[in-house]
Amino acid sequence: MINRRIRSLKNRTFVWVCRGVTAAMISVLFILLYHVGQEGIGWLDKQFLDSFPSRFPEKAGIKSALWGSVWLIGMTATFSIPLGVATAVYLEEYAPRKIWVRAIEINIGNLAGMPSILYGLLGLAIFVRFMGLEDSLWSGSLTLSLLALPVIVIASQGALRAVPREIREGAYALGARRWQVVFGHVLPCALPGIMTGVILALSRSMGETAPLIMIGALSYVAFLPETPSDPFTALPVQIFNWAARPQANFHGLAAAGILVLLALLLTLNASAVFIREKLQRYKP
Amino acid sequence: MIGWMRRILPCLLMVLVALSASAEANPLKGTVKVDGSSTVFPITEAVAEEFGHERQFNRVRVTVAVSGTGGGFKKFGVGETDINDASRRIKTKEIDTARKNHIRYMELPVAYDGLSVVLNKKNDWVDYLTVAELKKIWEPESSVKTWKDIRPSWPDKKIRLYGPGTDSGTFDYFTEVINGKSQRSRADFTKSEDDNVLVKGVAGGLYSLGYFGYAYYVENQDKLRAAPIKQGDKKPVLPTLETINTGAYAPLSRPIFIYVNMKSAKRPEVKEFIRFYLKNASQLSKEVGYIPLPDAMYQESLEKFNADSLKVARK
C-alpha cells in the first residue's frame, strides 16, 4: 500500500518537474521576445521593409538585407537539400556496414557541432578565393549549405532508419526493385522527419552572421541582387551592424530587424509544415 | 534566311540605339568596392547614401563591407577592393604586401575621432587623469589594482577596466600613444569588439574605467562622464567637438582615413566617389558623430587626389 503511494507520488512529481522545466524554457523565450518586440515594434512599418539602409534611423530600412536573405534561403535550400538527402539515402540504404562508413557518419556528426566561423574560413578559401566567386550570393549560399548539410544528413538518416521494416519488405514482396522501394516507399514515409531536419538546418543557417562576415558579405548595399553573382547583405549582418552603433535609435532598428528575421523563419517553417502535410502519404 | 535577317536587323539596331541613349542619360555605371574599419563605416555609409541620391551617380553601385582595418587591408593589398576604411595608418607589413602586388595607393584623412576615457556618471573623485597615470593603469604588468594605487587620495576600491578587443584599430592607437608601443597593454581587463558592451560595463559599476571612440561617449552622456586628460604641464582637456578639432585634446585625438587604390581611381565611378567623399566628409562625419577636419585639409586632399589621378590617367 505504502509502496503504491510512493510510486504515485514519484509519478506526480515527475510530471510537475517536466511542467516546471517547460514553463521555465517558454518564459525565457517569451521574455526575450517581449524585450525585442517592445524595442522593435515601433520601428516596424512599411517604410522599414521598403527602404535601403541609411544614416538616419527614421529613413533606414532592411530592403536589401531582407531580399538578400530570401535569395540565400532559396539558394541554400537548392544546394543543401538534394545533397544532404542523397547522402543520407546512400549511407542508410546502400552503403555497406563497414568501418569506413561508420567513420564517415561519426565525422558528419562532428561537423554538425563545429563553430560556424570555421565554415566561414573554409568558404573564404574555397569559394571566394580558389573558385573566384568573390563576395557573391554563390559564395554565401554555398558556405551556408556546408553549414546546413551535416544537420540535414543526420536528421534524414534518423528518419530513414525509423521507417518500419514492414514497408520495405512489403514492397520487396511485390517484386519492387531497390530504387523503387527507396523512392516509392521509404523516402515518402521518411519525409516528415527529413523536413524537420531541413527546417532546423535552414533556420540555423539563416541566423548565422559570422561565416557571412568572414566571406565578405556587405554591410551597406543600396541595390537588390538580380543574379546569383551579385554581392549581397543578409538580415543577421544588418542587425549586427545596427546593434553595434552608438545611437539608441539604431538599437531599435536592430530589434525590428530581429522581428523581421523571426517572421521570415516562421514563414519558412510554416510552409515546410504545410508541404509536409500535403505530401505525407503514410499517416501514422 | 535573308527574310529572317531583314526582320531581325531593325530590331537589333533599335536595341542598340536605345542602349546608347540610356547610356547617355546615365553616363556613370560600375561598382565601387569599399571594405575595412567598423569605426570609419558610418561615415562611408553616409557618403555612399548621399552619392546614391545624386541623379548622375545613382546607377553606380557602392558596396561597403566591414572586415576591420587589418582585414580590409588584406583585401586592399591584393587589389580586391578599391577603397579601404582605416582607423589607423597602414602598417609596414601591409605596405610591403601592396608593393609586392604593384598596388599604388593614396592615404586620405576624412575625420577625427577622440578616444574618450570614460567613468561612471556618479564618479566624483576624478578631476582629471594625466597621460602618465593612464600609462600606469594600462601598461603591461600594471600594479594598479585599486583607485588608491593611482592617487593616494582616491578610494581604496578595486578598479574595473573596460577596453576594446585587441584586433581593433582603437586598441592599436590607444596602446601606441599611452604605452609607447602598439598592442602593448595589460591583459586583465574586460574586452569587447562591441563598444556598446563597454558602455554598459562602465555605466553599471561605480568603480569602472574604460576607453572607446568619442561617438559612443557622446551618445551615452546621461550614463557616463569623460575624464579630462592632462598632457605634460598643459591644462586638463575634456574631449569635445572643438578640442578634438583643434588638436587641443592630445594625445588621444586621432585622424581616421580612407585608402584609395590609384589604379581603381582611373575608373570614373571611383574617381567621382572619392571627390564626392572629400567634398561632403566635413558635413557627413559630423552627422554620424565624428569630428570634421579643418576645411583646408579636405581641400588639400582633393587637390592632391585630382593631380595624382590626372597623372595616372595620362600614363
Coordinates of C-alpha atoms in Angstrom, one line a residue:
Chain A
M1 CA 0.0 0.0 0.0
I2 CA 2.8 2.4 1.0
N3 CA 4.8 1.3 -1.9
R4 CA 2.0 2.2 -4.2
R5 CA 1.6 5.6 -2.7
I6 CA 5.3 6.3 -3.1
R7 CA 5.1 5.3 -6.7
S8 CA 2.1 7.5 -7.3
L9 CA 4.0 10.4 -5.6
K10 CA 7.0 9.8 -7.8
N11 CA 4.7 9.8 -10.8
R12 CA 3.1 13.1 -10.0
T13 CA 6.4 14.8 -9.0
F14 CA 7.9 13.8 -12.3
V15 CA 5.0 15.3 -14.3
W16 CA 5.4 18.5 -12.3
V17 CA 9.1 18.7 -12.8
C18 CA 8.6 18.4 -16.5
R19 CA 5.9 21.1 -16.5
G20 CA 8.1 23.4 -14.5
V21 CA 11.1 22.9 -16.8
T22 CA 8.9 23.5 -19.9
A23 CA 7.4 26.6 -18.3
A24 CA 10.8 28.0 -17.4
M25 CA 12.0 27.5 -21.0
I26 CA 8.9 29.1 -22.5
S27 CA 9.0 32.0 -20.2
V28 CA 12.7 32.7 -21.1
L29 CA 11.7 32.6 -24.7
F30 CA 8.8 35.0 -24.0
I31 CA 10.9 37.4 -22.0
L32 CA 13.3 37.6 -24.9
L33 CA 10.5 38.0 -27.4
Y34 CA 8.9 40.7 -25.3
H35 CA 12.1 42.7 -25.0
V36 CA 12.8 42.6 -28.7
G37 CA 9.2 43.2 -29.5
Q38 CA 8.9 46.2 -27.2
E39 CA 12.0 47.8 -28.6
G40 CA 11.4 47.0 -32.2
I41 CA 7.7 47.1 -32.9
G42 CA 7.6 50.9 -33.1
W43 CA 10.2 50.8 -35.9
L44 CA 8.4 48.1 -37.9
D45 CA 6.4 49.6 -40.7
K46 CA 6.1 49.5 -44.5
Q47 CA 8.8 52.2 -44.8
F48 CA 11.2 50.0 -42.8
L49 CA 10.6 47.0 -45.1
D50 CA 10.9 49.0 -48.2
S51 CA 14.0 51.2 -47.7
F52 CA 17.7 50.8 -48.0
P53 CA 20.0 51.4 -45.0
S54 CA 20.5 55.0 -44.1
R55 CA 22.4 57.1 -41.5
F56 CA 19.0 58.5 -40.4
P57 CA 17.3 55.8 -38.3
E58 CA 13.8 57.2 -39.4
K59 CA 14.7 56.6 -43.1
A60 CA 16.6 53.4 -42.7
G61 CA 15.2 50.1 -43.8
I62 CA 16.1 46.5 -44.4
K63 CA 15.0 46.0 -48.0
S64 CA 18.5 44.9 -49.2
A65 CA 19.0 42.6 -46.2
L66 CA 15.6 41.0 -46.4
W67 CA 15.9 40.2 -50.1
G68 CA 19.5 39.1 -49.6
S69 CA 18.3 36.6 -47.0
V70 CA 15.4 35.4 -49.3
W71 CA 17.9 34.7 -52.0
L72 CA 20.2 33.0 -49.6
I73 CA 17.5 30.8 -48.2
G74 CA 16.4 29.8 -51.7
M75 CA 19.9 29.0 -53.0
T76 CA 21.0 27.3 -49.8
A77 CA 17.9 25.1 -49.9
T78 CA 18.6 24.2 -53.5
F79 CA 22.1 23.1 -52.8
S80 CA 21.8 21.5 -49.4
I81 CA 18.5 19.6 -49.5
P82 CA 19.3 17.3 -52.5
L83 CA 22.9 16.8 -51.5
G84 CA 22.0 16.1 -47.9
V85 CA 19.1 13.8 -48.6
A86 CA 21.0 11.9 -51.2
T87 CA 24.0 11.4 -48.8
A88 CA 21.6 10.1 -46.2
V89 CA 19.9 7.7 -48.6
Y90 CA 23.2 6.3 -49.7
L91 CA 24.6 5.9 -46.2
E92 CA 21.4 4.4 -44.8
E93 CA 20.1 2.3 -47.7
Y94 CA 23.1 1.4 -49.9
A95 CA 26.4 1.8 -48.1
P96 CA 27.9 -1.5 -46.7
R97 CA 28.0 -1.6 -42.9
K98 CA 31.8 -1.3 -42.9
I99 CA 34.1 0.5 -40.6
W100 CA 34.8 3.4 -43.1
V101 CA 31.1 4.1 -43.3
R102 CA 30.9 4.3 -39.6
A103 CA 33.9 6.7 -39.6
I104 CA 32.2 8.9 -42.2
E105 CA 29.0 9.0 -40.1
I106 CA 30.9 9.9 -36.9
N107 CA 32.7 12.7 -38.8
I108 CA 29.4 14.1 -40.2
G109 CA 28.2 14.2 -36.6
N110 CA 31.3 16.1 -35.5
L111 CA 30.8 18.6 -38.4
A112 CA 27.4 19.5 -37.1
G113 CA 28.9 20.7 -33.9
M114 CA 31.7 22.8 -35.5
P115 CA 31.8 26.6 -34.7
S116 CA 30.3 28.4 -37.7
I117 CA 33.2 30.7 -38.1
L118 CA 35.3 27.7 -39.4
Y119 CA 32.8 27.3 -42.2
G120 CA 33.3 30.9 -43.0
L121 CA 37.1 30.4 -43.2
L122 CA 36.5 27.3 -45.4
G123 CA 34.1 29.3 -47.7
L124 CA 36.6 32.1 -47.9
A125 CA 39.4 29.8 -49.0
I126 CA 37.4 27.6 -51.4
F127 CA 34.5 29.6 -52.9
V128 CA 35.7 33.2 -52.6
R129 CA 39.4 32.8 -53.3
F130 CA 40.0 29.5 -55.1
M131 CA 36.8 29.4 -57.2
G132 CA 36.9 33.2 -57.6
L133 CA 33.2 33.7 -56.7
E134 CA 34.1 36.8 -54.7
D135 CA 31.5 38.2 -52.3
S136 CA 28.6 36.9 -54.4
L137 CA 25.4 35.1 -53.4
W138 CA 27.1 31.9 -54.8
S139 CA 29.8 32.1 -52.1
G140 CA 27.3 33.0 -49.4
S141 CA 24.8 30.2 -50.1
L142 CA 27.5 27.6 -50.8
T143 CA 29.1 28.4 -47.4
L144 CA 25.7 28.2 -45.6
S145 CA 25.0 24.9 -47.4
L146 CA 28.1 23.4 -45.9
L147 CA 26.8 24.5 -42.5
A148 CA 23.3 23.0 -43.2
L149 CA 24.5 19.8 -44.7
P150 CA 25.6 17.8 -41.6
V151 CA 22.3 18.6 -39.8
I152 CA 20.2 17.5 -42.9
V153 CA 22.2 14.3 -43.3
I154 CA 21.9 13.3 -39.7
A155 CA 18.2 14.1 -39.4
S156 CA 17.4 12.4 -42.7
Q157 CA 19.3 9.3 -41.7
G158 CA 17.3 9.1 -38.5
A159 CA 14.1 9.5 -40.4
L160 CA 15.1 6.8 -42.9
R161 CA 16.1 4.4 -40.1
A162 CA 12.7 5.0 -38.4
V163 CA 10.7 3.7 -41.4
P164 CA 9.1 0.4 -40.4
R165 CA 10.8 -2.7 -41.9
E166 CA 7.4 -4.0 -43.0
I167 CA 7.1 -1.2 -45.6
R168 CA 10.3 -2.2 -47.3
E169 CA 9.5 -5.9 -47.0
G170 CA 6.0 -5.4 -48.4
A171 CA 7.4 -3.6 -51.4
Y172 CA 10.1 -6.2 -52.0
A173 CA 7.5 -8.9 -51.7
L174 CA 5.6 -7.4 -54.5
G175 CA 8.7 -7.5 -56.7
A176 CA 9.9 -3.9 -56.4
R177 CA 13.5 -3.0 -57.3
R178 CA 15.6 -1.4 -54.7
W179 CA 15.3 2.1 -56.1
Q180 CA 11.6 1.6 -56.4
V181 CA 11.5 0.7 -52.7
V182 CA 13.6 3.7 -51.7
F183 CA 11.9 6.3 -53.9
G184 CA 8.4 5.0 -53.9
H185 CA 8.0 3.9 -50.3
V186 CA 10.9 4.6 -47.9
L187 CA 11.5 8.2 -48.8
P188 CA 7.8 9.4 -48.8
C189 CA 7.4 7.6 -45.4
A190 CA 10.5 9.3 -44.0
L191 CA 9.6 12.7 -45.4
P192 CA 8.2 14.3 -42.2
G193 CA 11.4 13.6 -40.3
I194 CA 13.5 14.8 -43.2
M195 CA 11.5 18.0 -43.4
T196 CA 12.0 18.6 -39.7
G197 CA 15.8 18.3 -40.2
V198 CA 15.7 20.6 -43.2
I199 CA 13.8 23.2 -41.3
L200 CA 16.2 23.1 -38.4
A201 CA 19.2 23.3 -40.6
L202 CA 17.9 26.1 -42.8
S203 CA 16.7 28.1 -39.8
R204 CA 20.1 27.8 -38.2
S205 CA 21.9 28.9 -41.4
M206 CA 19.6 31.9 -41.8
G207 CA 20.6 33.2 -38.3
E208 CA 24.3 32.9 -38.9
T209 CA 26.4 36.1 -39.1
A210 CA 30.0 35.1 -38.5
P211 CA 30.6 33.0 -41.7
L212 CA 28.9 35.6 -43.9
I213 CA 31.1 38.4 -42.5
M214 CA 34.1 36.1 -43.0
I215 CA 33.4 35.6 -46.7
G216 CA 32.9 39.4 -47.1
A217 CA 29.2 39.9 -47.0
L218 CA 28.5 43.6 -47.2
S219 CA 27.1 45.9 -44.6
Y220 CA 25.9 48.6 -46.9
V221 CA 24.2 47.8 -50.1
A222 CA 21.7 50.1 -51.7
F223 CA 20.5 47.8 -54.5
L224 CA 18.8 44.4 -54.7
P225 CA 20.7 41.3 -56.0
E226 CA 19.5 40.4 -59.5
T227 CA 21.6 37.4 -60.3
P228 CA 23.4 34.9 -58.1
S229 CA 26.7 36.6 -59.0
D230 CA 25.7 39.8 -57.3
P231 CA 27.0 41.0 -53.9
F232 CA 24.6 40.9 -51.0
T233 CA 23.9 41.6 -47.4
A234 CA 21.7 39.5 -45.1
L235 CA 19.4 40.1 -42.1
P236 CA 21.8 39.0 -39.4
V237 CA 24.6 41.1 -40.8
Q238 CA 22.4 44.2 -40.9
I239 CA 21.1 43.5 -37.4
F240 CA 24.6 43.1 -36.1
N241 CA 25.7 46.3 -37.8
W242 CA 22.8 48.3 -36.2
A243 CA 23.2 46.8 -32.8
A244 CA 26.9 47.9 -32.7
R245 CA 26.0 51.6 -33.4
P246 CA 26.3 54.1 -30.6
Q247 CA 22.9 55.7 -31.2
A248 CA 19.9 54.2 -29.3
N249 CA 17.6 54.6 -32.3
F250 CA 19.7 52.1 -34.3
H251 CA 19.3 49.6 -31.5
G252 CA 15.5 49.9 -32.1
L253 CA 16.1 49.2 -35.8
A254 CA 18.2 46.1 -34.8
A255 CA 15.2 44.9 -32.7
A256 CA 12.8 45.5 -35.6
G257 CA 15.3 43.6 -37.9
I258 CA 15.2 40.7 -35.5
L259 CA 11.4 40.7 -35.7
V260 CA 11.6 40.5 -39.5
L261 CA 14.1 37.7 -39.3
L262 CA 11.8 35.8 -36.9
A263 CA 8.8 36.4 -39.2
L264 CA 10.8 35.1 -42.2
L265 CA 11.8 32.0 -40.3
L266 CA 8.3 31.4 -39.1
T267 CA 7.0 31.7 -42.7
L268 CA 9.7 29.3 -43.8
N269 CA 8.8 26.8 -41.1
A270 CA 5.1 27.1 -41.7
S271 CA 5.5 26.5 -45.4
A272 CA 7.6 23.4 -44.7
V273 CA 5.0 22.1 -42.3
F274 CA 2.3 22.8 -45.0
I275 CA 4.3 20.9 -47.7
R276 CA 4.9 18.1 -45.2
E277 CA 1.2 17.7 -44.5
K278 CA 0.4 17.8 -48.2
L279 CA 3.0 15.2 -49.3
Q280 CA 2.5 12.9 -46.4
R281 CA 1.2 9.6 -47.8
Y282 CA 1.6 7.3 -44.9
K283 CA -0.2 8.8 -42.0
P284 CA 0.7 7.0 -38.8
Chain B
M1 CA 17.4 33.3 -94.3
I2 CA 17.5 36.7 -95.9
G3 CA 13.9 37.4 -94.8
W4 CA 14.8 36.4 -91.2
M5 CA 17.8 38.8 -91.3
R6 CA 15.6 41.6 -92.6
R7 CA 13.2 41.2 -89.8
I8 CA 15.7 40.9 -87.0
L9 CA 18.2 43.6 -88.1
P10 CA 16.0 46.6 -87.5
C11 CA 15.1 45.2 -84.1
L12 CA 18.8 44.8 -83.2
L13 CA 19.5 48.4 -84.4
M14 CA 16.7 49.7 -82.3
V15 CA 18.0 47.9 -79.2
L16 CA 21.5 49.4 -79.9
V17 CA 20.1 52.9 -80.2
A18 CA 18.0 52.5 -77.1
L19 CA 21.1 51.2 -75.2
S20 CA 23.3 54.1 -76.2
A21 CA 20.6 56.6 -75.5
S22 CA 20.2 55.3 -71.9
A23 CA 24.0 55.3 -71.6
E24 CA 23.9 59.0 -72.4
A25 CA 21.2 59.7 -69.8
N26 CA 23.1 57.8 -67.1
P27 CA 26.8 58.2 -68.0
L28 CA 28.2 56.6 -64.9
K29 CA 27.8 52.9 -64.0
G30 CA 30.0 50.4 -62.4
T31 CA 30.8 49.3 -58.9
V32 CA 32.9 50.9 -56.1
K33 CA 34.0 48.3 -53.5
V34 CA 34.8 49.5 -50.0
D35 CA 35.9 47.4 -47.1
G36 CA 37.7 48.0 -43.7
S37 CA 37.2 49.5 -40.3
S38 CA 33.9 49.5 -38.5
T39 CA 34.9 52.9 -37.0
V40 CA 35.0 54.6 -40.4
F41 CA 32.0 52.6 -41.6
P42 CA 29.3 55.1 -40.5
I43 CA 31.0 57.9 -42.5
T44 CA 31.5 55.9 -45.6
E45 CA 27.9 54.6 -45.3
A46 CA 26.6 58.2 -45.1
V47 CA 28.7 59.2 -48.2
A48 CA 27.5 56.2 -50.2
E49 CA 23.9 57.0 -49.3
E50 CA 24.2 60.6 -50.4
F51 CA 26.2 59.6 -53.5
G52 CA 23.4 57.3 -54.5
H53 CA 20.9 60.1 -54.2
E54 CA 22.7 62.2 -56.8
R55 CA 21.0 61.9 -60.2
Q56 CA 24.1 61.5 -62.2
F57 CA 25.6 58.8 -59.9
N58 CA 22.5 56.8 -58.9
R59 CA 23.4 53.9 -61.3
V60 CA 26.8 53.4 -59.6
R61 CA 26.8 50.5 -57.1
V62 CA 28.7 51.4 -54.0
T63 CA 29.2 48.4 -51.6
V64 CA 30.7 48.7 -48.1
A65 CA 31.8 45.7 -46.1
V66 CA 33.2 45.7 -42.5
S67 CA 36.2 43.4 -42.1
G68 CA 38.1 45.6 -39.7
T69 CA 41.1 47.8 -40.7
G70 CA 43.5 44.9 -40.8
G71 CA 41.1 42.5 -42.5
G72 CA 40.3 45.2 -45.1
F73 CA 44.0 45.9 -45.8
K74 CA 44.5 42.2 -46.6
K75 CA 42.0 42.5 -49.4
F76 CA 43.1 46.0 -50.4
G77 CA 46.7 44.8 -50.6
V78 CA 45.9 42.2 -53.3
G79 CA 43.7 44.6 -55.3
E80 CA 40.3 43.0 -54.3
T81 CA 38.8 46.3 -53.1
D82 CA 39.0 49.9 -54.4
I83 CA 38.9 51.7 -51.1
N84 CA 39.9 50.7 -47.6
D85 CA 38.4 52.3 -44.5
A86 CA 41.1 52.6 -41.8
S87 CA 41.0 53.8 -38.2
R88 CA 44.9 53.8 -38.1
R89 CA 47.7 54.3 -40.6
I90 CA 48.7 51.4 -42.9
K91 CA 51.4 49.2 -41.2
T92 CA 54.8 48.4 -42.8
K93 CA 53.8 44.8 -43.4
E94 CA 50.7 45.9 -45.2
I95 CA 52.7 48.4 -47.3
D96 CA 55.0 45.5 -48.3
T97 CA 52.1 43.4 -49.5
A98 CA 50.7 46.3 -51.5
R99 CA 54.1 46.9 -53.1
K100 CA 54.6 43.3 -54.0
N101 CA 51.2 43.3 -55.8
H102 CA 52.0 46.6 -57.5
I103 CA 49.2 48.4 -55.7
R104 CA 49.7 52.2 -55.7
Y105 CA 47.5 53.9 -53.1
M106 CA 46.8 57.3 -51.6
E107 CA 46.0 58.0 -47.9
L108 CA 43.2 60.5 -47.4
P109 CA 42.3 61.6 -43.8
V110 CA 38.5 62.0 -43.6
A111 CA 37.7 62.9 -39.9
Y112 CA 38.9 63.0 -36.4
D113 CA 37.9 60.7 -33.6
G114 CA 38.7 61.5 -29.9
L115 CA 39.3 58.4 -27.9
S116 CA 37.4 59.1 -24.7
V117 CA 38.5 57.8 -21.3
V118 CA 35.1 57.3 -19.5
L119 CA 34.0 56.9 -15.9
N120 CA 30.7 56.1 -14.2
K121 CA 28.4 59.2 -14.1
K122 CA 28.5 59.0 -10.2
N123 CA 32.3 59.0 -10.0
D124 CA 33.0 62.3 -8.3
W125 CA 36.7 61.9 -7.3
V126 CA 38.4 62.0 -10.6
D127 CA 39.1 65.6 -11.6
Y128 CA 41.4 64.7 -14.4
L129 CA 43.9 61.9 -15.4
T130 CA 47.4 62.6 -16.6
V131 CA 48.9 60.7 -19.5
A132 CA 51.4 59.2 -17.0
E133 CA 48.6 58.0 -14.8
L134 CA 46.9 56.4 -17.9
K135 CA 50.1 54.6 -18.6
K136 CA 50.4 53.4 -15.0
I137 CA 46.9 52.0 -15.3
W138 CA 47.2 50.3 -18.7
E139 CA 50.8 49.3 -19.1
P140 CA 51.6 45.6 -19.1
E141 CA 52.1 44.1 -15.5
S142 CA 50.5 47.3 -14.1
S143 CA 50.5 47.4 -10.3
V144 CA 47.2 49.4 -10.3
K145 CA 44.6 47.3 -8.6
T146 CA 42.5 49.9 -6.8
W147 CA 41.8 53.6 -7.4
K148 CA 44.1 54.4 -4.5
D149 CA 47.0 53.0 -6.4
I150 CA 46.6 55.8 -9.0
R151 CA 46.4 58.7 -6.5
P152 CA 46.5 58.1 -2.7
S153 CA 43.5 60.4 -2.0
W154 CA 41.2 58.3 -4.2
P155 CA 39.0 55.4 -2.8
D156 CA 40.6 52.2 -1.8
K157 CA 38.2 50.3 -4.1
K158 CA 39.0 47.8 -6.8
I159 CA 39.1 49.4 -10.3
R160 CA 37.3 47.6 -13.1
L161 CA 38.7 48.2 -16.5
Y162 CA 37.0 48.0 -19.9
G163 CA 38.5 48.3 -23.3
P164 CA 38.2 47.3 -27.0
G165 CA 39.4 43.9 -28.3
T166 CA 43.0 43.5 -29.4
D167 CA 42.0 43.4 -33.1
S168 CA 40.6 46.9 -33.2
G169 CA 42.3 49.9 -34.5
T170 CA 41.2 51.8 -31.4
F171 CA 43.2 49.4 -29.2
D172 CA 46.3 49.8 -31.6
Y173 CA 46.1 53.6 -31.3
F174 CA 45.5 53.9 -27.6
T175 CA 48.3 51.5 -26.6
E176 CA 50.6 53.2 -29.0
V177 CA 50.2 56.7 -27.6
I178 CA 49.7 55.7 -24.0
N179 CA 52.1 52.7 -23.6
G180 CA 54.5 53.7 -26.3
K181 CA 54.0 50.6 -28.5
S182 CA 51.0 49.4 -30.4
Q183 CA 49.4 46.3 -28.8
R184 CA 51.4 46.7 -25.5
S185 CA 48.8 46.6 -22.8
R186 CA 47.8 44.9 -19.6
A187 CA 45.6 41.9 -20.4
D188 CA 43.3 41.7 -17.3
F189 CA 40.5 43.9 -18.5
T190 CA 37.1 43.2 -19.9
K191 CA 37.4 43.3 -23.7
S192 CA 34.7 43.6 -26.3
E193 CA 34.6 44.3 -30.0
D194 CA 31.2 45.8 -29.4
D195 CA 31.6 49.2 -27.8
N196 CA 28.0 49.1 -26.5
V197 CA 29.1 46.3 -24.2
L198 CA 31.8 48.6 -22.8
V199 CA 29.3 51.4 -22.3
K200 CA 27.1 49.0 -20.3
G201 CA 30.0 47.9 -18.3
V202 CA 31.2 51.3 -17.3
A203 CA 27.7 52.6 -16.8
G204 CA 26.9 49.7 -14.5
G205 CA 29.7 50.0 -12.0
L206 CA 30.8 53.0 -9.9
Y207 CA 34.5 52.0 -9.8
S208 CA 34.8 51.3 -13.6
L209 CA 37.0 52.9 -16.2
G210 CA 37.1 52.3 -19.9
Y211 CA 38.0 53.9 -23.2
F212 CA 36.4 54.0 -26.7
G213 CA 35.5 56.3 -29.6
Y214 CA 34.0 59.7 -29.0
A215 CA 30.7 58.8 -30.7
Y216 CA 29.9 56.2 -28.0
Y217 CA 30.6 58.7 -25.2
V218 CA 28.5 61.5 -26.7
E219 CA 25.5 59.2 -27.2
N220 CA 25.7 58.0 -23.6
Q221 CA 26.4 61.2 -21.7
D222 CA 23.5 60.5 -19.4
K223 CA 25.2 57.4 -18.1
L224 CA 28.9 58.3 -18.4
R225 CA 31.3 61.1 -17.9
A226 CA 34.6 61.6 -19.7
A227 CA 37.8 62.2 -17.8
P228 CA 39.7 65.3 -18.8
I229 CA 43.2 64.4 -20.0
K230 CA 46.2 66.3 -18.9
Q231 CA 49.3 66.1 -21.0
G232 CA 52.6 67.4 -19.5
D233 CA 52.2 70.9 -18.0
K234 CA 49.1 71.7 -20.0
K235 CA 45.7 72.2 -18.6
P236 CA 43.4 69.1 -18.4
V237 CA 41.2 68.9 -21.5
L238 CA 37.8 67.3 -22.0
P239 CA 37.0 65.7 -25.3
T240 CA 34.6 68.0 -27.2
L241 CA 33.9 68.8 -30.8
E242 CA 36.1 71.8 -30.5
T243 CA 39.1 70.4 -28.5
I244 CA 39.3 67.4 -30.8
N245 CA 39.1 69.5 -34.0
T246 CA 41.8 72.0 -32.9
G247 CA 44.0 69.2 -31.6
A248 CA 43.9 70.5 -28.0
Y249 CA 42.6 67.2 -26.9
A250 CA 46.0 65.5 -27.1
P251 CA 47.3 62.9 -27.4
L252 CA 44.1 60.9 -27.8
S253 CA 42.7 62.7 -30.9
R254 CA 43.3 60.5 -33.9
P255 CA 42.7 61.0 -37.6
I256 CA 40.8 58.3 -39.4
F257 CA 41.4 57.5 -43.1
I258 CA 40.3 56.1 -46.4
Y259 CA 43.0 54.5 -48.6
V260 CA 42.3 54.6 -52.4
N261 CA 43.8 52.2 -54.9
M262 CA 45.1 54.6 -57.5
K263 CA 44.6 52.1 -60.3
S264 CA 41.0 51.9 -59.4
A265 CA 40.9 55.7 -59.2
K266 CA 41.3 55.6 -63.0
R267 CA 37.8 54.4 -63.2
P268 CA 35.4 57.4 -63.4
E269 CA 33.0 56.0 -60.8
V270 CA 35.7 55.6 -58.2
K271 CA 37.2 59.0 -59.0
E272 CA 33.8 60.7 -58.7
F273 CA 33.1 58.8 -55.5
I274 CA 36.3 60.0 -53.9
R275 CA 35.7 63.6 -55.0
F276 CA 32.2 63.4 -53.6
Y277 CA 33.6 61.9 -50.4
L278 CA 36.1 64.7 -49.8
K279 CA 33.6 67.4 -50.6
N280 CA 31.0 66.1 -48.2
A281 CA 33.0 64.4 -45.5
S282 CA 33.0 67.5 -43.3
Q283 CA 29.2 67.7 -43.0
L284 CA 28.5 64.0 -43.0
S285 CA 31.2 63.0 -40.5
K286 CA 29.6 65.5 -38.0
E287 CA 26.1 64.0 -38.7
V288 CA 27.3 60.5 -37.7
G289 CA 29.2 61.5 -34.5
Y290 CA 32.7 62.3 -35.7
I291 CA 34.7 65.5 -35.8
P292 CA 35.4 67.0 -39.1
L293 CA 38.9 68.0 -40.2
P294 CA 39.7 71.7 -40.8
D295 CA 38.3 72.6 -44.3
A296 CA 41.7 73.3 -45.7
M297 CA 42.7 69.7 -45.1
Y298 CA 39.9 68.3 -47.3
Q299 CA 40.8 70.9 -50.0
E300 CA 44.4 69.9 -49.9
S301 CA 43.5 66.2 -50.1
L302 CA 41.2 66.9 -53.0
E303 CA 43.9 68.8 -55.0
K304 CA 46.4 66.1 -54.2
F305 CA 44.0 63.4 -55.4
N306 CA 43.0 65.3 -58.5
A307 CA 46.6 66.0 -59.5
D308 CA 47.6 62.3 -59.0
S309 CA 44.7 60.8 -60.8
L310 CA 45.4 63.1 -63.8
K311 CA 49.0 61.9 -63.7
V312 CA 47.9 58.3 -63.7
A313 CA 45.3 59.0 -66.5
R314 CA 48.0 60.4 -68.8
K315 CA 50.4 57.5 -68.4

